[in-house]
Coordinates of C-alpha atoms in Angstrom, one line a residue:
Chain A
M1 CA -0.7 0.1 0.1
I2 CA 1.1 3.5 -0.4
L3 CA 0.6 6.2 2.1
R4 CA -0.9 9.8 2.6
S5 CA 2.4 10.5 4.1
A6 CA 4.6 9.5 1.1
I7 CA 2.5 11.3 -1.4
F8 CA 3.0 14.0 1.4
A9 CA 6.6 13.7 1.0
A10 CA 6.7 13.6 -2.6
A11 CA 4.5 16.6 -3.3
T12 CA 7.4 18.4 -1.0
R13 CA 9.8 16.7 -3.4
V14 CA 8.3 18.0 -6.6
A15 CA 7.4 21.1 -5.6
P16 CA 9.9 22.9 -7.9
H17 CA 9.5 20.7 -10.2
V18 CA 5.6 20.4 -10.9
R19 CA 2.0 22.5 -11.8
H20 CA 0.1 23.2 -8.8
T21 CA -2.9 22.7 -11.5
P22 CA -5.9 24.9 -11.9
V23 CA -9.5 23.3 -10.9
I24 CA -12.5 24.8 -12.5
T25 CA -16.1 24.0 -12.1
V26 CA -18.4 23.9 -15.1
E27 CA -22.1 24.2 -15.1
G28 CA -24.1 21.2 -16.2
E29 CA -25.6 22.0 -19.1
L30 CA -22.5 22.9 -20.9
L31 CA -21.7 19.0 -20.5
G32 CA -25.4 18.5 -20.9
L33 CA -25.6 16.9 -18.0
N34 CA -28.0 18.5 -14.8
F35 CA -24.9 18.6 -12.0
P36 CA -22.0 20.6 -12.3
V37 CA -18.5 19.0 -12.6
Q38 CA -15.4 19.8 -11.0
L39 CA -12.3 20.1 -14.0
K40 CA -8.4 19.5 -12.7
L41 CA -6.9 20.4 -15.5
E42 CA -4.1 18.6 -15.5
L43 CA -3.3 18.6 -19.2
L44 CA -2.6 22.1 -18.2
Q45 CA 0.9 20.3 -16.3
N46 CA 4.4 21.0 -17.9
T47 CA 5.1 18.5 -20.8
G48 CA 1.0 17.9 -20.8
S49 CA 0.7 15.4 -19.2
F50 CA 0.8 14.3 -15.4
K51 CA 3.2 11.7 -15.3
P52 CA 6.3 14.4 -14.0
R53 CA 4.8 14.1 -10.6
G54 CA 5.5 10.4 -10.7
A55 CA 8.5 10.9 -12.8
F56 CA 10.4 13.3 -10.7
N57 CA 9.5 11.8 -7.2
R58 CA 10.7 8.6 -8.8
L59 CA 14.4 10.1 -10.2
L60 CA 14.6 12.8 -7.0
N61 CA 14.3 9.6 -4.7
A62 CA 17.1 7.9 -6.4
T63 CA 20.7 7.4 -7.0
I64 CA 21.0 7.7 -10.7
P65 CA 23.6 6.2 -12.3
E66 CA 26.7 8.0 -14.7
A67 CA 24.3 5.8 -17.4
G68 CA 21.2 8.5 -16.9
V69 CA 18.1 7.1 -17.1
I70 CA 16.0 4.7 -19.0
A71 CA 12.4 4.3 -19.7
A72 CA 9.6 2.9 -21.6
S73 CA 6.3 4.6 -22.6
G74 CA 3.0 5.0 -24.4
G75 CA 4.3 8.6 -25.2
N76 CA 3.9 10.7 -22.2
H77 CA 5.6 9.0 -19.3
G78 CA 8.8 9.0 -21.8
A79 CA 8.0 12.5 -22.1
A80 CA 7.7 13.4 -18.5
A81 CA 10.9 11.6 -18.0
A82 CA 12.7 13.2 -20.5
Y83 CA 11.8 16.6 -18.8
A84 CA 12.6 15.5 -15.4
A85 CA 16.3 13.6 -16.5
R86 CA 17.1 17.6 -18.2
A87 CA 15.6 19.3 -15.4
L88 CA 18.1 17.3 -13.0
G89 CA 20.9 17.2 -15.8
V90 CA 21.2 13.1 -16.4
K91 CA 21.1 11.3 -19.5
A92 CA 17.3 9.6 -20.6
E93 CA 17.3 6.7 -23.0
I94 CA 13.1 6.7 -24.0
F95 CA 11.4 3.4 -25.9
V96 CA 8.2 3.9 -27.7
P97 CA 6.2 1.8 -29.8
T98 CA 5.7 2.6 -33.0
S99 CA 2.1 3.6 -32.9
T100 CA 3.0 6.7 -30.4
P101 CA 1.7 10.3 -32.8
A102 CA 4.2 12.0 -34.1
T103 CA 3.8 15.1 -31.5
K104 CA 4.3 12.7 -28.4
V105 CA 7.9 11.6 -29.8
N106 CA 8.5 15.2 -31.0
R107 CA 8.3 16.1 -27.1
I108 CA 10.3 13.5 -25.6
A109 CA 12.8 14.0 -28.5
S110 CA 12.5 18.3 -27.1
Y111 CA 13.3 17.9 -23.9
G112 CA 17.6 16.0 -25.7
A113 CA 16.3 12.9 -24.7
L114 CA 17.3 9.5 -27.0
V115 CA 14.1 8.3 -29.0
I116 CA 14.2 4.7 -29.8
R117 CA 11.0 3.2 -31.5
E118 CA 11.2 -0.2 -30.9
G119 CA 7.4 -2.7 -31.5
E120 CA 4.0 -2.1 -32.1
T121 CA 2.5 -1.6 -28.4
Y122 CA 3.7 -0.5 -25.0
A123 CA 4.1 -3.7 -23.9
D124 CA 7.1 -4.0 -26.9
A125 CA 8.4 -1.0 -26.5
L126 CA 8.6 -2.2 -22.5
A127 CA 10.7 -5.6 -23.5
A128 CA 12.9 -3.6 -25.6
C129 CA 14.2 -1.4 -22.7
R130 CA 14.5 -4.1 -20.4
S131 CA 17.1 -5.8 -22.6
R132 CA 19.0 -2.7 -23.4
Q133 CA 18.5 -1.4 -19.9
F134 CA 20.3 -4.8 -19.0
E135 CA 23.3 -3.8 -20.5
T136 CA 23.7 0.1 -19.8
G137 CA 22.6 -0.1 -15.6
A138 CA 21.1 2.9 -16.6
L139 CA 17.9 3.9 -13.3
D140 CA 14.4 1.8 -14.9
V141 CA 11.9 4.6 -14.5
H142 CA 8.8 2.8 -15.2
A143 CA 5.9 4.6 -16.4
Y144 CA 3.4 3.1 -13.1
D145 CA 4.5 0.3 -11.4
H146 CA 6.5 1.9 -8.9
A147 CA 6.0 2.7 -5.8
D148 CA 7.6 6.4 -5.6
V149 CA 5.8 6.8 -9.0
L150 CA 2.4 6.0 -7.6
A151 CA 3.3 8.6 -4.9
G152 CA 4.3 11.2 -7.2
Q153 CA 1.0 10.7 -9.2
G154 CA -0.9 10.8 -6.0
T155 CA -0.3 14.3 -5.5
V156 CA -3.3 15.7 -8.2
G157 CA -5.2 13.8 -5.6
R158 CA -3.1 16.0 -2.6
E159 CA -4.1 18.5 -4.5
F160 CA -8.0 18.1 -5.9
E161 CA -8.9 17.5 -2.1
M162 CA -6.9 21.1 -1.9
D163 CA -8.9 23.1 -4.1
A164 CA -11.9 21.3 -3.9
P165 CA -12.0 19.5 -0.8
D166 CA -16.4 19.0 -0.6
L167 CA -15.7 16.1 -3.7
T168 CA -18.0 12.8 -3.3
H169 CA -17.1 11.2 -6.6
I170 CA -14.1 11.2 -8.8
L171 CA -13.6 10.1 -12.1
V172 CA -10.5 9.1 -13.2
A173 CA -9.0 7.1 -16.5
T174 CA -6.8 4.0 -16.3
G175 CA -4.1 2.9 -18.1
G176 CA -1.6 1.3 -15.9
G177 CA -3.1 2.5 -13.2
G178 CA -0.2 4.7 -11.9
L179 CA -2.7 7.5 -11.8
I180 CA -6.0 5.6 -10.5
G181 CA -3.5 3.9 -7.8
G182 CA -1.8 6.8 -6.2
M183 CA -5.0 9.3 -5.8
A184 CA -7.2 6.3 -4.5
A185 CA -4.3 5.9 -2.3
W186 CA -4.4 9.4 -1.5
Y187 CA -8.7 9.5 -1.1
A188 CA -8.3 6.1 1.1
G189 CA -11.8 5.5 0.5
S190 CA -12.8 9.3 1.9
A191 CA -14.8 10.1 -1.9
E192 CA -15.6 6.8 -4.4
I193 CA -13.2 7.1 -7.0
I194 CA -14.6 5.9 -10.5
S195 CA -11.8 4.4 -12.5
V196 CA -13.1 5.0 -16.2
E197 CA -11.3 3.1 -19.5
P198 CA -11.6 2.5 -23.0
E199 CA -13.7 -0.5 -23.9
T200 CA -10.6 -1.4 -26.1
C201 CA -8.7 -1.3 -23.1
P202 CA -10.6 -2.8 -20.0
T203 CA -7.4 -3.0 -17.8
L204 CA -8.3 -2.7 -14.5
H205 CA -12.2 -3.7 -15.4
T206 CA -11.0 -7.2 -16.1
A207 CA -8.6 -7.5 -13.2
L208 CA -11.0 -7.1 -10.7
L209 CA -13.3 -8.8 -12.4
S210 CA -10.7 -11.9 -12.4
G211 CA -9.0 -10.5 -8.9
R212 CA -5.7 -10.4 -9.9
P213 CA -4.0 -8.6 -12.7
V214 CA -4.4 -10.3 -15.9
E215 CA -2.9 -9.4 -19.8
C216 CA -5.7 -8.2 -21.7
A217 CA -5.4 -6.6 -25.8
V218 CA -5.1 -2.5 -26.5
S219 CA -6.0 -1.1 -28.8
G220 CA -7.6 1.8 -30.3
L221 CA -8.5 6.0 -30.0
A222 CA -6.5 6.1 -26.6
A223 CA -4.3 3.7 -26.5
D224 CA -1.4 5.7 -27.0
S225 CA -1.9 7.1 -23.1
L226 CA -4.3 4.1 -21.8
G227 CA -2.8 0.8 -23.5
A228 CA -0.4 -0.7 -21.3
R229 CA -1.8 -4.5 -21.6
Q230 CA -2.0 -5.1 -17.7
V231 CA -1.9 -3.0 -14.4
G232 CA 0.2 -2.8 -12.2
A233 CA 1.0 -5.4 -9.0
L234 CA 1.2 -2.3 -7.1
M235 CA -2.2 -0.2 -7.9
F236 CA -4.4 -3.5 -7.9
P237 CA -4.8 -4.4 -4.3
I238 CA -4.6 -0.3 -3.6
A239 CA -7.7 -0.9 -6.4
Q240 CA -9.7 -3.6 -4.9
A241 CA -9.8 -1.8 -2.0
Y242 CA -10.5 2.0 -2.8
V243 CA -12.1 1.8 -6.7
A244 CA -15.5 2.1 -6.5
R245 CA -16.1 1.1 -9.7
A246 CA -14.5 0.1 -12.9
V247 CA -16.2 1.9 -16.1
L248 CA -16.1 1.4 -19.6
V249 CA -16.4 4.3 -22.8
P250 CA -16.8 3.6 -26.6
D251 CA -14.1 5.1 -29.0
G252 CA -16.6 7.4 -30.3
A253 CA -17.8 8.4 -26.3
I254 CA -14.0 10.2 -26.0
A255 CA -14.4 11.9 -29.8
E256 CA -17.4 13.6 -27.8
A257 CA -15.9 14.0 -25.0
Q258 CA -13.2 15.8 -26.9
R259 CA -15.4 17.8 -28.3
L260 CA -17.1 19.1 -25.9
L261 CA -14.5 20.1 -24.0
W262 CA -12.8 22.1 -27.0
E263 CA -16.1 23.6 -27.8
Q264 CA -17.3 24.4 -24.4
L265 CA -14.2 24.8 -22.7
R266 CA -11.8 25.7 -25.0
L267 CA -9.4 22.7 -23.7
I268 CA -7.9 20.8 -26.1
A269 CA -7.8 17.5 -24.5
E270 CA -5.7 14.4 -25.5
P271 CA -8.5 10.9 -26.0
G272 CA -6.9 9.7 -23.0
G273 CA -7.0 13.1 -21.0
A274 CA -10.6 13.0 -22.0
T275 CA -11.4 9.8 -21.1
A276 CA -12.7 10.0 -17.4
L277 CA -15.0 12.8 -18.7
A278 CA -17.1 10.8 -21.2
A279 CA -18.1 8.8 -18.8
L280 CA -20.4 11.0 -17.9
T281 CA -21.3 12.8 -21.1
S282 CA -22.3 9.1 -22.5
G283 CA -24.4 8.1 -19.3
R284 CA -22.0 5.6 -18.8
Y285 CA -21.8 6.4 -15.5
V286 CA -24.6 8.4 -13.5
P287 CA -23.9 9.6 -10.2
P288 CA -26.0 9.3 -7.7
A289 CA -28.1 12.1 -6.4
G290 CA -25.9 14.7 -4.7
A291 CA -22.9 13.3 -5.7
R292 CA -20.6 16.4 -5.8
V293 CA -18.5 15.5 -8.7
G294 CA -14.5 15.9 -9.8
V295 CA -13.1 14.4 -12.8
V296 CA -9.4 15.0 -13.8
V297 CA -8.4 15.7 -17.4
C298 CA -5.0 13.9 -17.4
G299 CA -3.1 15.2 -20.8
G300 CA -2.9 17.7 -23.8
N301 CA -0.8 16.1 -25.8
T302 CA -2.7 15.6 -29.6
D303 CA -2.3 17.1 -32.6
P304 CA -5.2 20.0 -32.1
G305 CA -6.4 19.8 -35.7
K306 CA -7.6 16.5 -34.4
I307 CA -10.5 18.0 -32.1
S308 CA -13.3 18.3 -34.6
Q309 CA -14.7 21.8 -35.5
P310 CA -18.5 22.7 -34.8
Chain B
M1 CA -14.0 57.6 -14.8
I2 CA -15.4 53.8 -13.7
L3 CA -15.0 53.6 -10.1
R4 CA -14.0 50.6 -8.6
S5 CA -17.5 50.2 -6.8
A6 CA -19.0 50.0 -9.9
I7 CA -16.3 46.9 -10.5
F8 CA -17.4 45.7 -7.0
A9 CA -21.1 45.6 -8.1
A10 CA -20.8 44.3 -11.8
A11 CA -19.0 41.7 -10.0
T12 CA -21.5 40.5 -7.7
R13 CA -24.3 41.3 -10.2
V14 CA -22.6 38.6 -13.0
A15 CA -21.3 36.2 -10.6
P16 CA -23.9 33.4 -11.3
H17 CA -23.1 34.0 -15.5
V18 CA -19.1 34.0 -15.8
R19 CA -16.6 31.4 -14.6
H20 CA -13.9 33.1 -12.0
T21 CA -10.6 31.9 -14.2
P22 CA -8.0 30.0 -13.4
V23 CA -4.0 31.7 -12.7
I24 CA -1.3 29.9 -13.3
T25 CA 2.4 30.2 -12.7
V26 CA 4.3 30.0 -15.9
E27 CA 8.4 29.4 -15.2
G28 CA 10.3 32.1 -17.5
E29 CA 12.5 29.5 -19.0
L30 CA 8.7 28.2 -20.9
L31 CA 9.1 30.7 -23.0
G32 CA 12.3 32.1 -23.0
L33 CA 11.8 34.8 -20.3
N34 CA 14.6 35.4 -17.3
F35 CA 11.7 36.0 -15.0
P36 CA 8.1 33.8 -14.1
V37 CA 4.7 35.4 -15.4
Q38 CA 1.7 34.4 -14.1
L39 CA -1.2 33.9 -16.7
K40 CA -4.8 34.5 -16.6
L41 CA -6.4 32.4 -18.7
E42 CA -9.8 34.1 -19.8
L43 CA -9.4 32.7 -22.6
L44 CA -11.2 29.7 -20.4
Q45 CA -14.4 32.0 -20.1
N46 CA -17.5 30.7 -20.7
T47 CA -18.0 31.6 -24.7
G48 CA -14.7 31.5 -25.0
S49 CA -13.2 35.4 -24.3
F50 CA -13.5 37.7 -21.4
K51 CA -16.1 39.2 -22.9
P52 CA -19.7 37.7 -20.9
R53 CA -18.7 39.9 -18.1
G54 CA -18.8 43.4 -19.8
A55 CA -22.5 41.8 -21.7
F56 CA -24.3 40.5 -18.9
N57 CA -23.2 43.4 -16.8
R58 CA -24.6 45.7 -19.6
L59 CA -28.1 43.2 -19.9
L60 CA -28.6 43.2 -16.0
N61 CA -28.7 46.8 -16.0
A62 CA -30.8 47.6 -17.6
T63 CA -34.3 47.1 -19.4
I64 CA -34.1 44.7 -21.9
P65 CA -37.4 45.5 -24.7
E66 CA -39.1 43.2 -26.7
A67 CA -37.2 44.2 -29.9
G68 CA -33.9 42.4 -27.5
V69 CA -30.7 43.0 -27.7
I70 CA -28.6 44.3 -31.3
A71 CA -24.7 44.2 -31.4
A72 CA -22.0 44.5 -33.5
S73 CA -19.0 43.0 -33.1
G74 CA -15.9 41.3 -34.8
G75 CA -16.9 38.3 -33.3
N76 CA -16.0 37.7 -29.4
H77 CA -18.3 40.5 -28.1
G78 CA -21.4 39.0 -30.7
A79 CA -21.1 35.7 -29.1
A80 CA -21.5 36.7 -25.6
A81 CA -23.9 39.1 -26.2
A82 CA -25.6 36.2 -27.6
Y83 CA -25.3 33.7 -24.9
A84 CA -26.3 36.4 -22.4
A85 CA -29.6 37.3 -24.6
R86 CA -30.1 33.4 -23.9
A87 CA -29.3 32.9 -21.0
L88 CA -32.1 36.0 -19.9
G89 CA -34.6 34.3 -22.3
V90 CA -34.3 37.7 -24.8
K91 CA -33.8 38.3 -28.9
A92 CA -30.4 38.9 -29.9
E93 CA -29.8 39.7 -33.8
I94 CA -25.5 40.4 -34.2
F95 CA -23.7 42.2 -36.9
V96 CA -20.3 41.1 -37.6
P97 CA -18.1 42.2 -40.7
T98 CA -17.6 39.0 -42.9
S99 CA -14.1 38.7 -42.0
T100 CA -14.8 37.4 -39.0
P101 CA -14.1 33.7 -38.6
A102 CA -15.8 30.6 -38.9
T103 CA -15.3 29.7 -35.7
K104 CA -16.9 32.5 -33.8
V105 CA -19.9 32.9 -36.5
N106 CA -20.8 29.4 -35.4
R107 CA -20.9 30.3 -32.1
I108 CA -22.7 33.0 -32.0
A109 CA -25.3 31.2 -34.3
S110 CA -24.6 27.9 -32.0
Y111 CA -26.6 30.4 -28.9
G112 CA -29.5 30.7 -31.6
A113 CA -28.6 34.6 -32.5
L114 CA -29.7 35.8 -35.5
V115 CA -26.4 36.5 -36.6
I116 CA -25.6 39.4 -39.9
R117 CA -22.7 39.6 -42.2
E118 CA -22.3 43.6 -43.5
G119 CA -19.3 44.8 -44.1
E120 CA -15.5 43.9 -44.4
T121 CA -14.2 45.8 -40.9
Y122 CA -15.9 45.9 -37.3
A123 CA -16.4 49.8 -38.5
D124 CA -18.9 48.7 -41.0
A125 CA -20.1 46.2 -39.2
L126 CA -21.2 49.3 -36.5
A127 CA -23.1 51.1 -38.9
A128 CA -25.5 48.5 -40.1
C129 CA -26.2 47.6 -36.6
R130 CA -26.8 51.4 -35.7
S131 CA -29.6 51.6 -38.6
R132 CA -31.4 48.6 -37.8
Q133 CA -31.0 49.7 -33.9
F134 CA -32.8 52.3 -34.7
E135 CA -35.3 50.2 -37.2
T136 CA -35.8 47.8 -34.3
G137 CA -35.5 49.5 -30.9
A138 CA -34.2 46.7 -29.0
L139 CA -31.6 47.4 -26.6
D140 CA -28.0 48.0 -28.2
V141 CA -24.9 46.7 -26.1
H142 CA -22.0 48.3 -27.3
A143 CA -18.7 46.2 -27.6
Y144 CA -16.4 48.7 -25.5
D145 CA -17.2 52.2 -25.1
H146 CA -20.3 51.7 -21.9
A147 CA -19.7 52.4 -18.9
D148 CA -21.6 48.7 -18.0
V149 CA -19.0 46.8 -20.6
L150 CA -16.1 48.5 -18.7
A151 CA -17.2 48.4 -15.7
G152 CA -18.1 44.5 -16.2
Q153 CA -14.8 43.8 -18.0
G154 CA -12.8 45.4 -15.1
T155 CA -13.9 42.6 -12.8
V156 CA -11.2 40.8 -14.7
G157 CA -8.6 42.9 -12.9
R158 CA -10.6 42.0 -10.0
E159 CA -10.1 38.3 -10.3
F160 CA -6.6 38.3 -11.0
E161 CA -5.7 41.2 -8.1
M162 CA -7.0 38.5 -5.4
D163 CA -5.6 35.2 -7.3
A164 CA -2.4 37.2 -7.7
P165 CA -2.5 39.9 -5.7
D166 CA 1.6 40.6 -5.8
L167 CA 2.0 41.8 -9.6
T168 CA 3.6 45.1 -10.5
H169 CA 3.2 45.0 -14.4
I170 CA 0.1 43.9 -16.4
L171 CA -0.1 43.4 -20.0
V172 CA -3.9 43.4 -21.9
A173 CA -4.3 43.1 -25.0
T174 CA -6.5 46.5 -26.6
G175 CA -8.5 46.8 -29.2
G176 CA -11.9 49.1 -28.8
G177 CA -9.9 49.2 -25.5
G178 CA -13.1 47.5 -23.3
L179 CA -10.8 44.6 -21.5
I180 CA -8.0 47.2 -20.9
G181 CA -10.1 50.1 -19.9
G182 CA -12.2 48.5 -17.0
M183 CA -8.7 47.1 -15.9
A184 CA -6.8 50.3 -15.6
A185 CA -9.9 51.5 -13.7
W186 CA -9.7 48.6 -11.0
Y187 CA -5.8 49.0 -10.9
A188 CA -6.3 52.8 -10.7
G189 CA -1.8 53.2 -10.4
S190 CA -1.8 50.3 -8.3
A191 CA 0.0 48.6 -10.6
E192 CA 1.5 49.0 -14.2
I193 CA -1.0 48.3 -17.1
I194 CA 1.2 47.8 -20.2
S195 CA -1.2 48.0 -23.4
V196 CA -0.6 45.7 -25.9
E197 CA -1.3 46.2 -29.8
P198 CA -0.8 44.7 -33.0
E199 CA 1.5 47.4 -35.2
T200 CA -1.3 46.6 -37.4
C201 CA -3.5 47.4 -35.2
P202 CA -2.4 50.5 -33.6
T203 CA -5.6 52.2 -32.1
L204 CA -4.8 53.2 -28.6
H205 CA -0.7 53.9 -29.2
T206 CA -1.7 56.5 -31.9
A207 CA -4.5 58.4 -28.9
L208 CA -2.0 58.3 -26.5
L209 CA 0.1 59.9 -28.8
S210 CA -2.3 62.0 -30.5
G211 CA -4.0 63.0 -27.1
R212 CA -7.6 61.5 -28.5
P213 CA -8.8 59.1 -29.6
V214 CA -8.3 58.9 -32.9
E215 CA -9.0 56.4 -36.5
C216 CA -6.9 54.3 -37.7
A217 CA -6.3 51.8 -40.4
V218 CA -6.4 48.4 -39.2
S219 CA -5.6 44.8 -40.6
G220 CA -3.0 41.5 -39.7
L221 CA -4.1 38.3 -38.3
A222 CA -5.7 39.3 -34.6
A223 CA -7.6 42.6 -36.7
D224 CA -10.8 40.2 -35.8
S225 CA -10.8 40.8 -32.1
L226 CA -8.4 43.7 -31.6
G227 CA -9.7 45.6 -34.8
A228 CA -11.5 48.5 -34.0
R229 CA -10.6 51.4 -35.4
Q230 CA -10.7 53.7 -32.4
V231 CA -10.2 53.6 -28.7
G232 CA -14.0 54.3 -27.1
A233 CA -14.6 57.9 -25.6
L234 CA -15.0 56.3 -22.4
M235 CA -11.7 54.1 -21.6
F236 CA -9.7 56.8 -23.2
P237 CA -9.5 59.0 -20.0
I238 CA -9.0 55.9 -18.0
A239 CA -6.3 54.8 -20.1
Q240 CA -4.1 58.8 -20.2
A241 CA -4.7 58.2 -16.6
Y242 CA -3.7 54.8 -15.5
V243 CA -2.4 52.8 -18.5
A244 CA 1.6 53.2 -18.2
R245 CA 2.7 52.2 -21.9
A246 CA 1.0 51.2 -25.2
V247 CA 3.4 48.0 -27.0
L248 CA 3.1 47.7 -30.8
V249 CA 4.0 43.8 -32.0
P250 CA 4.5 42.4 -35.4
D251 CA 1.8 39.8 -36.8
G252 CA 5.8 37.8 -36.6
A253 CA 5.5 37.7 -33.2
I254 CA 2.1 37.0 -32.1
A255 CA 2.1 33.7 -34.1
E256 CA 5.5 32.6 -32.1
A257 CA 3.4 33.5 -28.7
Q258 CA 0.3 31.4 -30.1
R259 CA 2.8 28.0 -30.7
L260 CA 4.6 28.9 -27.1
L261 CA 1.0 28.3 -25.4
W262 CA 0.7 25.6 -27.0
E263 CA 3.8 23.7 -27.0
Q264 CA 4.9 24.8 -23.3
L265 CA 0.9 24.9 -21.7
R266 CA -1.9 23.4 -23.5
L267 CA -3.2 26.4 -24.2
I268 CA -4.9 27.3 -27.5
A269 CA -5.1 31.2 -28.2
E270 CA -6.2 33.1 -30.7
P271 CA -3.9 35.7 -32.2
G272 CA -5.6 38.4 -29.8
G273 CA -5.7 36.0 -27.3
A274 CA -2.1 35.9 -27.6
T275 CA -1.1 40.2 -27.9
A276 CA -0.2 40.8 -25.0
L277 CA 2.4 38.2 -23.7
A278 CA 3.8 38.8 -27.4
A279 CA 4.9 41.6 -26.4
L280 CA 7.3 39.8 -23.5
T281 CA 8.3 36.6 -25.9
S282 CA 9.5 39.1 -28.1
G283 CA 11.1 41.7 -26.1
R284 CA 9.4 44.3 -27.6
Y285 CA 8.4 45.0 -23.7
V286 CA 11.0 44.2 -21.2
P287 CA 9.4 44.8 -17.9
P288 CA 12.0 46.4 -14.9
A289 CA 14.2 44.1 -12.9
G290 CA 12.0 42.7 -9.8
A291 CA 9.1 43.2 -11.5
R292 CA 6.1 40.4 -11.0
V293 CA 4.9 40.8 -14.8
G294 CA 1.0 38.8 -15.0
V295 CA -0.3 38.7 -18.1
V296 CA -4.2 38.4 -19.4
V297 CA -4.5 35.4 -22.4
C298 CA -8.1 37.1 -23.5
G299 CA -9.3 34.2 -26.0
G300 CA -9.3 31.0 -27.3
N301 CA -11.8 31.5 -30.6
T302 CA -9.9 30.4 -33.7
D303 CA -8.8 27.2 -35.5
P304 CA -6.9 25.2 -33.4
G305 CA -5.9 23.6 -36.9
K306 CA -4.0 26.7 -37.2
I307 CA -1.6 26.7 -34.7
S308 CA 2.1 25.0 -36.2
Q309 CA 3.1 22.3 -34.7
P310 CA 6.3 21.5 -33.4

């Protein structure tokens, strides 16, 4: 289990490097809902996603060898690890699959990291990364399945509670489960945490049904950020204890949530960043009457030209 | 003069209808500066710009005739007037020039207003609007030159001071001058207010040199939001008293500021929304050592596909 004290410590450690992102209250009618929603705009985080929280907490809590750091990623974690490595003056090698969009590859390279495109999925890139790590001895910065990464992502929960202390239900997208694991550890039952995944990447949904993390086929619109084949071993018991529900949404609902975020709020979310909101706007998740609902909009690394115009 | 008490009253009046927009602190290095900047994200306001503040304050402080409301606009004010009219259950007719981009025309129409495209510039649309108003007797909602509109826009200053009370220098884009007039009235010399205009729309710059509002030719990238030919009569004495400097920036600097906002912060600003920041990122305005600098990012109504990708 990740303790709240570890998340507190992470918040202090990463504070000089990450942005305390804003929360805005959105009237329900703008989103076709009959209740307001508080959005945590984690897409305005440095590097365009929540990932630097975990990456900095991992790097700042480790001794980094001469070989620097190494990571596999669908893109966002790689950008965060590269950004953190540059900030701390160490080398980074980042493995991404060939499916990672150009926006993300360019972002990683812009931070001075060496980018290696290897395999078709995140799992393939991870395998290649592990072989290379064995050769170089670089510090392996896992995208989600490490206690320091989970604690770092948990700082999203701490900030959300500071700025919106009245929330009763919080929707979070799940990929490998670092963000939702950290947030569920922070709230520890004091608010209901709702996992949202694409129907085509149902890793936590399947794991909770099976009683253990299991491999799933992953594909679809949000697979470059939510396309881990299996949730992390560390997050799973936290999810069993503190994730109230695991909801699935179709890709069409994700695209519609992206469109609403742009049309009504002038926010560009990537598919994975709009997935949590999609559970509400599609009606796949309907909170109980009187709920005070929060949603994490967790990433914006996409080509803005792909958002459909009204 | 617009009094702070009028801005206080406006803030109370419009509160149910406008968003208290967030302020974020941006490390200078992200923007190529050697000092941090506090950005007020007024592009996340309802309708995608600051304009509903003034529109609601005008409508809520007037008796609206059967004929409803009428306004001329480059686009953003029209969207705000249409949005406010719908919220209050009255009709709206909005005149825009043919140069108004489709994003803005569609937004106005989406709020149920009748949109009339007339003439090549804002001034042409304003003339047509005035003729029509004379026929119908609708409430004329001027885009900037009305005390209630100025007081409404001044609420941006009140919020910015609440959330970033230490600012010493604040950059604001000027078109007709409603936003900067209201903000300068709010700060009333307690912080230096810096006007920023495109070189191709130098209305306040020219007015301050001439000692009175004068007509200017207007064109270029930001003309759909900053392309009033002349600053308002009401804002001019406020600007003389409380606007410390009027800076001009080339269109290339505006496009570069848009690119930086997207690349570093995942924000889509329209050209007029990025103009104030452009004064800093282009070096056209260099604040004194020790200044604590704020910038209003005032609008996001543009086609996101037009932002150049890294």
